[in-house]
Coordinates of C-alpha atoms and ligand atoms in Angstrom, one line a residue:
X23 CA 95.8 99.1 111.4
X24 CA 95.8 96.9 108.3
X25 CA 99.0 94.7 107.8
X26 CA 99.7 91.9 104.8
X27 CA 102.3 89.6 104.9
X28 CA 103.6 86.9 102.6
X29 CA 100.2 87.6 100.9
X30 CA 100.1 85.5 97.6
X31 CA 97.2 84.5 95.3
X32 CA 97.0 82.2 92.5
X33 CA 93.9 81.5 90.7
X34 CA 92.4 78.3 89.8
X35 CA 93.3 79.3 86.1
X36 CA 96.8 79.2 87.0
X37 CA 97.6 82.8 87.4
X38 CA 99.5 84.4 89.6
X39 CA 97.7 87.5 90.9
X40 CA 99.8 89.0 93.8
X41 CA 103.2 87.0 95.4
X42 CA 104.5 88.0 98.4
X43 CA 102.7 91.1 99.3
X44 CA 104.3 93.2 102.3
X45 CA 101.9 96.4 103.5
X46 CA 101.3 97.8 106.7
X47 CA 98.6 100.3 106.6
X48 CA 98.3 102.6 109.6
X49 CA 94.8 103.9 111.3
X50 CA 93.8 106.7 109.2
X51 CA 96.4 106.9 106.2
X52 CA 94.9 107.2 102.5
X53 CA 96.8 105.0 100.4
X54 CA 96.9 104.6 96.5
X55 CA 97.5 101.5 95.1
X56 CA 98.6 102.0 91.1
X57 CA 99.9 99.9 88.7
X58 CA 99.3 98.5 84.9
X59 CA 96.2 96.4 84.4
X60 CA 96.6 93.0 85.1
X61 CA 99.0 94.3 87.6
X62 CA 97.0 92.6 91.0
X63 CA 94.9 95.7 92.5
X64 CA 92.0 94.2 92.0
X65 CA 92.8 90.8 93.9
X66 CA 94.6 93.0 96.8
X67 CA 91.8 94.7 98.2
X68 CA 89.8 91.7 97.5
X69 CA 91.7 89.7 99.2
X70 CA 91.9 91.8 102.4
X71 CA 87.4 91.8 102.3
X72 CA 87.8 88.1 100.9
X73 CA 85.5 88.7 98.2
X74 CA 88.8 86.2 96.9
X75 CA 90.5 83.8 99.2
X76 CA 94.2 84.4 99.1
X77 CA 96.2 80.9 99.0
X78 CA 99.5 82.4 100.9
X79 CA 99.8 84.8 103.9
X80 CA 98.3 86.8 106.8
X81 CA 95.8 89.7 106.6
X82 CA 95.3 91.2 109.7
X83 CA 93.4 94.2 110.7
X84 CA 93.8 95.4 114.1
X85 CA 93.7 92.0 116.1
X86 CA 91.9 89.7 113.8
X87 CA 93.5 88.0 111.3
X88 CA 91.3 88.0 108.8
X89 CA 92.1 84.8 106.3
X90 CA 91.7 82.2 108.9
X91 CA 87.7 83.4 109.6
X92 CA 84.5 81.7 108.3
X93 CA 80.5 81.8 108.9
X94 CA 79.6 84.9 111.5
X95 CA 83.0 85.9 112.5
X96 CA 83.8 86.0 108.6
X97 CA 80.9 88.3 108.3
X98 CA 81.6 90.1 110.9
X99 CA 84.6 91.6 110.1
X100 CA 83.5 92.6 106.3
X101 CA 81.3 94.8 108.1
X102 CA 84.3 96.8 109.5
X103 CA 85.2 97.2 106.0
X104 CA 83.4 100.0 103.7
X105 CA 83.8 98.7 100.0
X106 CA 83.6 101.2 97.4
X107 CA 83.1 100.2 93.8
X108 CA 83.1 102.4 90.5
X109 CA 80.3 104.1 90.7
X110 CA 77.9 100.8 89.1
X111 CA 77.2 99.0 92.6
X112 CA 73.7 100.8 93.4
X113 CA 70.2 99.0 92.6
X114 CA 68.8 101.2 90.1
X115 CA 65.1 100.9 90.9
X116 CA 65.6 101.7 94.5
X117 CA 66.0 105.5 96.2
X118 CA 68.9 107.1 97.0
X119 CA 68.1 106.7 100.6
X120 CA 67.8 102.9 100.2
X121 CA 70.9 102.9 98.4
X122 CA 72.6 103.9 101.5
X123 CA 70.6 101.5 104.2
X124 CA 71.4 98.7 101.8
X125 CA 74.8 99.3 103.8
X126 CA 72.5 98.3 106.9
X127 CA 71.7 94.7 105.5
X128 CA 74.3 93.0 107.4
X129 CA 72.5 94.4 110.8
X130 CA 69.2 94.1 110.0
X131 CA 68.8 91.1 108.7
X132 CA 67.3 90.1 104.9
X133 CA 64.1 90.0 105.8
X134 CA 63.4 93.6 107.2
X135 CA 65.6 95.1 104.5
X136 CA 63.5 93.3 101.9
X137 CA 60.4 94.9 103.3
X138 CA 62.4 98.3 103.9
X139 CA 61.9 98.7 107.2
X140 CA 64.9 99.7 109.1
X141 CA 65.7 100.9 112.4
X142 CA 65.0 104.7 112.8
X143 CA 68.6 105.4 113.8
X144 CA 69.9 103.5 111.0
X145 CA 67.8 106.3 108.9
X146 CA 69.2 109.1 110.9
X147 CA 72.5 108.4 110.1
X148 CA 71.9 107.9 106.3
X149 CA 70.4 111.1 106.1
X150 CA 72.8 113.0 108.0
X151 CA 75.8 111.1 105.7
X152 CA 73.9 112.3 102.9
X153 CA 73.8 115.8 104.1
X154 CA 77.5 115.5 104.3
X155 CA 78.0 113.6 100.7
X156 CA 75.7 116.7 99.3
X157 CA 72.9 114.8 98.8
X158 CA 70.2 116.1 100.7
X159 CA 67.9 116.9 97.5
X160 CA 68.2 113.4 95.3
X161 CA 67.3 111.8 98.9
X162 CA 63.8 110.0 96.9
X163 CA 65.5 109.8 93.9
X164 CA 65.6 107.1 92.0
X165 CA 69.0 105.8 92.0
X166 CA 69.1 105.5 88.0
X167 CA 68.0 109.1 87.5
X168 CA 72.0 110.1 89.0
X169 CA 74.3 111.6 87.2
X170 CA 77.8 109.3 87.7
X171 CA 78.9 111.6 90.2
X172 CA 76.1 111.5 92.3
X173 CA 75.7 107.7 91.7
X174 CA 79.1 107.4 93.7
X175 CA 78.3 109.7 96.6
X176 CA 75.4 107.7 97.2
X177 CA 78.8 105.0 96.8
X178 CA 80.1 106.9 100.0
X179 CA 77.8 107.1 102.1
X180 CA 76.5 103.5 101.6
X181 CA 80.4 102.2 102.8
X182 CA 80.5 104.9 105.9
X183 CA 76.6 103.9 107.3
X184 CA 78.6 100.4 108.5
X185 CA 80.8 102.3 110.4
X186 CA 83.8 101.1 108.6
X187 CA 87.2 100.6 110.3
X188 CA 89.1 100.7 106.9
X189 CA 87.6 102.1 103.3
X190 CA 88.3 99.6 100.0
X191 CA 87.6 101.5 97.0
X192 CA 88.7 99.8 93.6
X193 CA 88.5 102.8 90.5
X194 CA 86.2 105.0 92.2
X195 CA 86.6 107.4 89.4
X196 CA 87.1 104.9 86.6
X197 CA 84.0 106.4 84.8
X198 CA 83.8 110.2 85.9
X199 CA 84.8 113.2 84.0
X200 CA 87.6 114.9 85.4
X201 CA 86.5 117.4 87.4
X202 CA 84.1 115.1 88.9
X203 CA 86.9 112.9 89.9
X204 CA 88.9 115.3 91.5
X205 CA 85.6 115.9 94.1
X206 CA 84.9 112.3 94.5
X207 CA 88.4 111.7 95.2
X208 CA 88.7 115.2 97.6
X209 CA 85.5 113.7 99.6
X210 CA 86.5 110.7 100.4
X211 CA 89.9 112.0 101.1
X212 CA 88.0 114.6 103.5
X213 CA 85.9 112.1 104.8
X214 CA 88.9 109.6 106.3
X215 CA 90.7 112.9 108.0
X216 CA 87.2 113.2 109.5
X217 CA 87.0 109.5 110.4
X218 CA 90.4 108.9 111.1
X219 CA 89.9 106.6 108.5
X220 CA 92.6 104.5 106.6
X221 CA 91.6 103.5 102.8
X222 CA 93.3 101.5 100.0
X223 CA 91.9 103.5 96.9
X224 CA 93.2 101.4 93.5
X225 CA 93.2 104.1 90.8
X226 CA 94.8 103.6 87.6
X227 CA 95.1 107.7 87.1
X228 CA 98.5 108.4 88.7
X229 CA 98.0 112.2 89.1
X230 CA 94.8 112.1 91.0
X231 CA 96.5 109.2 93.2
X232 CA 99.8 111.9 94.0
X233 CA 97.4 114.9 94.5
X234 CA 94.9 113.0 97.5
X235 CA 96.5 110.1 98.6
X236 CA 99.3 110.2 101.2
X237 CA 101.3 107.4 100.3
X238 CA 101.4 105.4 96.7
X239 CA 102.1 101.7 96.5
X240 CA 103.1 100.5 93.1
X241 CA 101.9 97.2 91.9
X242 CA 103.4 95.2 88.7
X243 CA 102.7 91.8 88.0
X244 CA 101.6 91.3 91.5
X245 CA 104.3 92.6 92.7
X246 CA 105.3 95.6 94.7
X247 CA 107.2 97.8 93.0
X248 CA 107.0 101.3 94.7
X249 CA 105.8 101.8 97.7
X250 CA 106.7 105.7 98.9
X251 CA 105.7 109.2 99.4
X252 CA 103.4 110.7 96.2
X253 CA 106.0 113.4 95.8
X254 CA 109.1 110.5 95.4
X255 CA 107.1 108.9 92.5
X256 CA 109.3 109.5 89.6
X257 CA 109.1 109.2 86.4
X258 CA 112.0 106.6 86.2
X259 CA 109.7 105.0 88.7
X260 CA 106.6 105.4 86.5
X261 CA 108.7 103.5 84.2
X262 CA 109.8 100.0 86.5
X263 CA 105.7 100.4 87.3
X264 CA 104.1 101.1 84.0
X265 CA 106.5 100.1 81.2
X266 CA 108.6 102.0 79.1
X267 CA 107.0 106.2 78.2
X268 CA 107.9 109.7 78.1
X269 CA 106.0 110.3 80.9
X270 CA 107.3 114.1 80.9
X271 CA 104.9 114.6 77.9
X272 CA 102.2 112.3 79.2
X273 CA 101.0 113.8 82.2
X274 CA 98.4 111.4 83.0
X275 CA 99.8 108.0 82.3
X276 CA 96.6 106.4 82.9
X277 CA 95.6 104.9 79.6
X278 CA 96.2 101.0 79.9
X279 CA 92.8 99.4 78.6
X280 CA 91.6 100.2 82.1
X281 CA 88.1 98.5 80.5
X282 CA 89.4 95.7 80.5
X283 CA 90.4 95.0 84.0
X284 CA 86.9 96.4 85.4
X285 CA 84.2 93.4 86.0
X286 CA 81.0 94.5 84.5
X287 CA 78.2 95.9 86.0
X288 CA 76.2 92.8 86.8
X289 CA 79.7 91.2 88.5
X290 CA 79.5 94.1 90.8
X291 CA 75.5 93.8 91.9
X292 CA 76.6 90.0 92.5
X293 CA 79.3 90.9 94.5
X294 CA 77.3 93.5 96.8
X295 CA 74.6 91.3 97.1
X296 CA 76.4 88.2 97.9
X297 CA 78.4 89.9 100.7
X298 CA 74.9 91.0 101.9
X299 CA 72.8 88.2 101.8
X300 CA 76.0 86.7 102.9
X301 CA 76.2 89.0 106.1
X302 CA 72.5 88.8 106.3
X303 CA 72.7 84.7 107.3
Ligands
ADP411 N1 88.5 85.6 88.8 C1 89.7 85.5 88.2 N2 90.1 84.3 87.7 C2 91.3 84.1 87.2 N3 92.2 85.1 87.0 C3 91.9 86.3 87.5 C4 90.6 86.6 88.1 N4 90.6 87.9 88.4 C5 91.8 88.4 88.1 N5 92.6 87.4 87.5 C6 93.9 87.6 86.9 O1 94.7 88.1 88.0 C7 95.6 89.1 87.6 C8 95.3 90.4 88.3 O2 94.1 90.9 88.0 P1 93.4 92.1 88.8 O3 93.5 91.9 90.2 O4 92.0 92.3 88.3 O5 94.3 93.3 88.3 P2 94.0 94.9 88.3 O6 92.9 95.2 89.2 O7 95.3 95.5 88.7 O8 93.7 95.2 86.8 C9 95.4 89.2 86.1 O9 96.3 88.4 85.4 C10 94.0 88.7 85.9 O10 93.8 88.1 84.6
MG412 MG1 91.0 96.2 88.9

């Protein structure tokens, strides 16, 4: 169980990303987080991996509260948390089956997962989630020859191979077509019921977020504004959340410069690295 409280962040710049955040997430629940761009999603689930340090509040998962740890115990916990990103955060020049026991780095150690050489159970497991993610055929692919689809199953099955106690995933379908967002969304949706896994899922397209996730939180501003069952999400509610639409004739309220909000590519491979050489230490 995942639970925020008081959580606020301000940026050095002066903005205020998230005040007062109140969430409790219980073992196994999907939950979408929605909201504007801008609106804090980003910094939430960034907060709770502290990829960005939150300057008010407690995070706790399970027993450990999570903003008071540093060094080891610091790295430590990330590894109970599988992060997700849209679908950029592979190393291109690298299979799809080192993709996934890149997830392994933190175990490992640099050194061994810079020559490649991991422990043979470590490479069982990474097949078999492969198997599961439908992957078993791209396994020596390169990672850049994917389609975008594939490119976030690999995604997946990279976050599960930790083990994770809670799933992060910010836009996992920011840059799929929609059909394949409706599977990437189903499997990891599928994959938590397996896992009895609970995930925070940020997703800017708010029918996707009512059809897989069971619970929607509404962020605006930083702020939450919703936070209810997918089938209570009006659209008088769309409106406190989003702004003023006819969201009767809009069916997918979801375009809000979402290219804006979404680091680059590069931003991402910095991120996964760091938190892996970080874990590595
Ligand atoms: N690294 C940063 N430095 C300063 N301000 C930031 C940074 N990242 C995000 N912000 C600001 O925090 C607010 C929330 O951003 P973000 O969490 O990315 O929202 P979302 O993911 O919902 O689009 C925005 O006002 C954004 O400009
Ligand atoms: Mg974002």
């Amino acid at each position: 169980m995942l639970t925020l409280s008081g959580v606020g962040k301000r940026y050095s710049t002066g903005d205020r990303a998230l005040t007062d955040i109140e969430l409790t997430l219980p073992k196994g629940q999907v939950m979408a987080l929605i909201g504007p761009s801008g609106a804090g999603k980003s910094t939430l689930i960034r907060c709770v991996n502290r990829l960005v340090e939150p300057t008010q509040g407690s995070i706790r998962l399970e027993d450990t509260e999570l903003t008071k740890l540093s060094g080891h115990k610091l790295r430590h916990a990330r590894r109970s948390m599988g992060m997700i990103f849209q679908e950029y955060a592979l190393v291109d020049r690298l299979t799809v089956m080192e993709n996934v026991l890149s997830g392994q780095l933190g175990y490992v150690g640099f050194w061994r997962s810079f020559l490649r050489r991991y422990p043979q159970e470590a490479v069982v497991e990474a097949f078999r989630l492969l198997e599961r993610v439908g992957l078993t055929h791209a396994i020596d692919k390169r990672a850049d020859a994917l389609s975008g689809g594939q490119r976030q199953r690999v995604g997946i099955a990279r976050a599960l191979l930790q083990s994770p106690k809670l799933l992060l995933v910010d836009e996992p379908t920011a840059s799929l077509d929609p059909k394949t967002s409706r599977q990437i969304m189903r499997l990891i949706r599928e994959l938590c019921a397996e896992r009895e896994l609970g995930a925070i899922i940020n997703i800017h397209d708010v029918a996707l977020a009512q059809q897989f996730a069971d619970r929607i939180v509404g962020l605006r501003a930083g702020e939450i504004v919703f936070d209810g069952h997918p089938g209570e999400l009006t659209g008088e509610m769309l409106t406190t959340i989003y702004g003023e639409e006819d969201w009767d004739t809009t069916p997918e309220p979801m375009d809000d410069e979402a290219s804006d909000d979404t680091p680059s590519n590069a931003s991402y491979l910095r991120e996964t690295a760091t938190m892996a050489a970080g874990s590595a230490r």
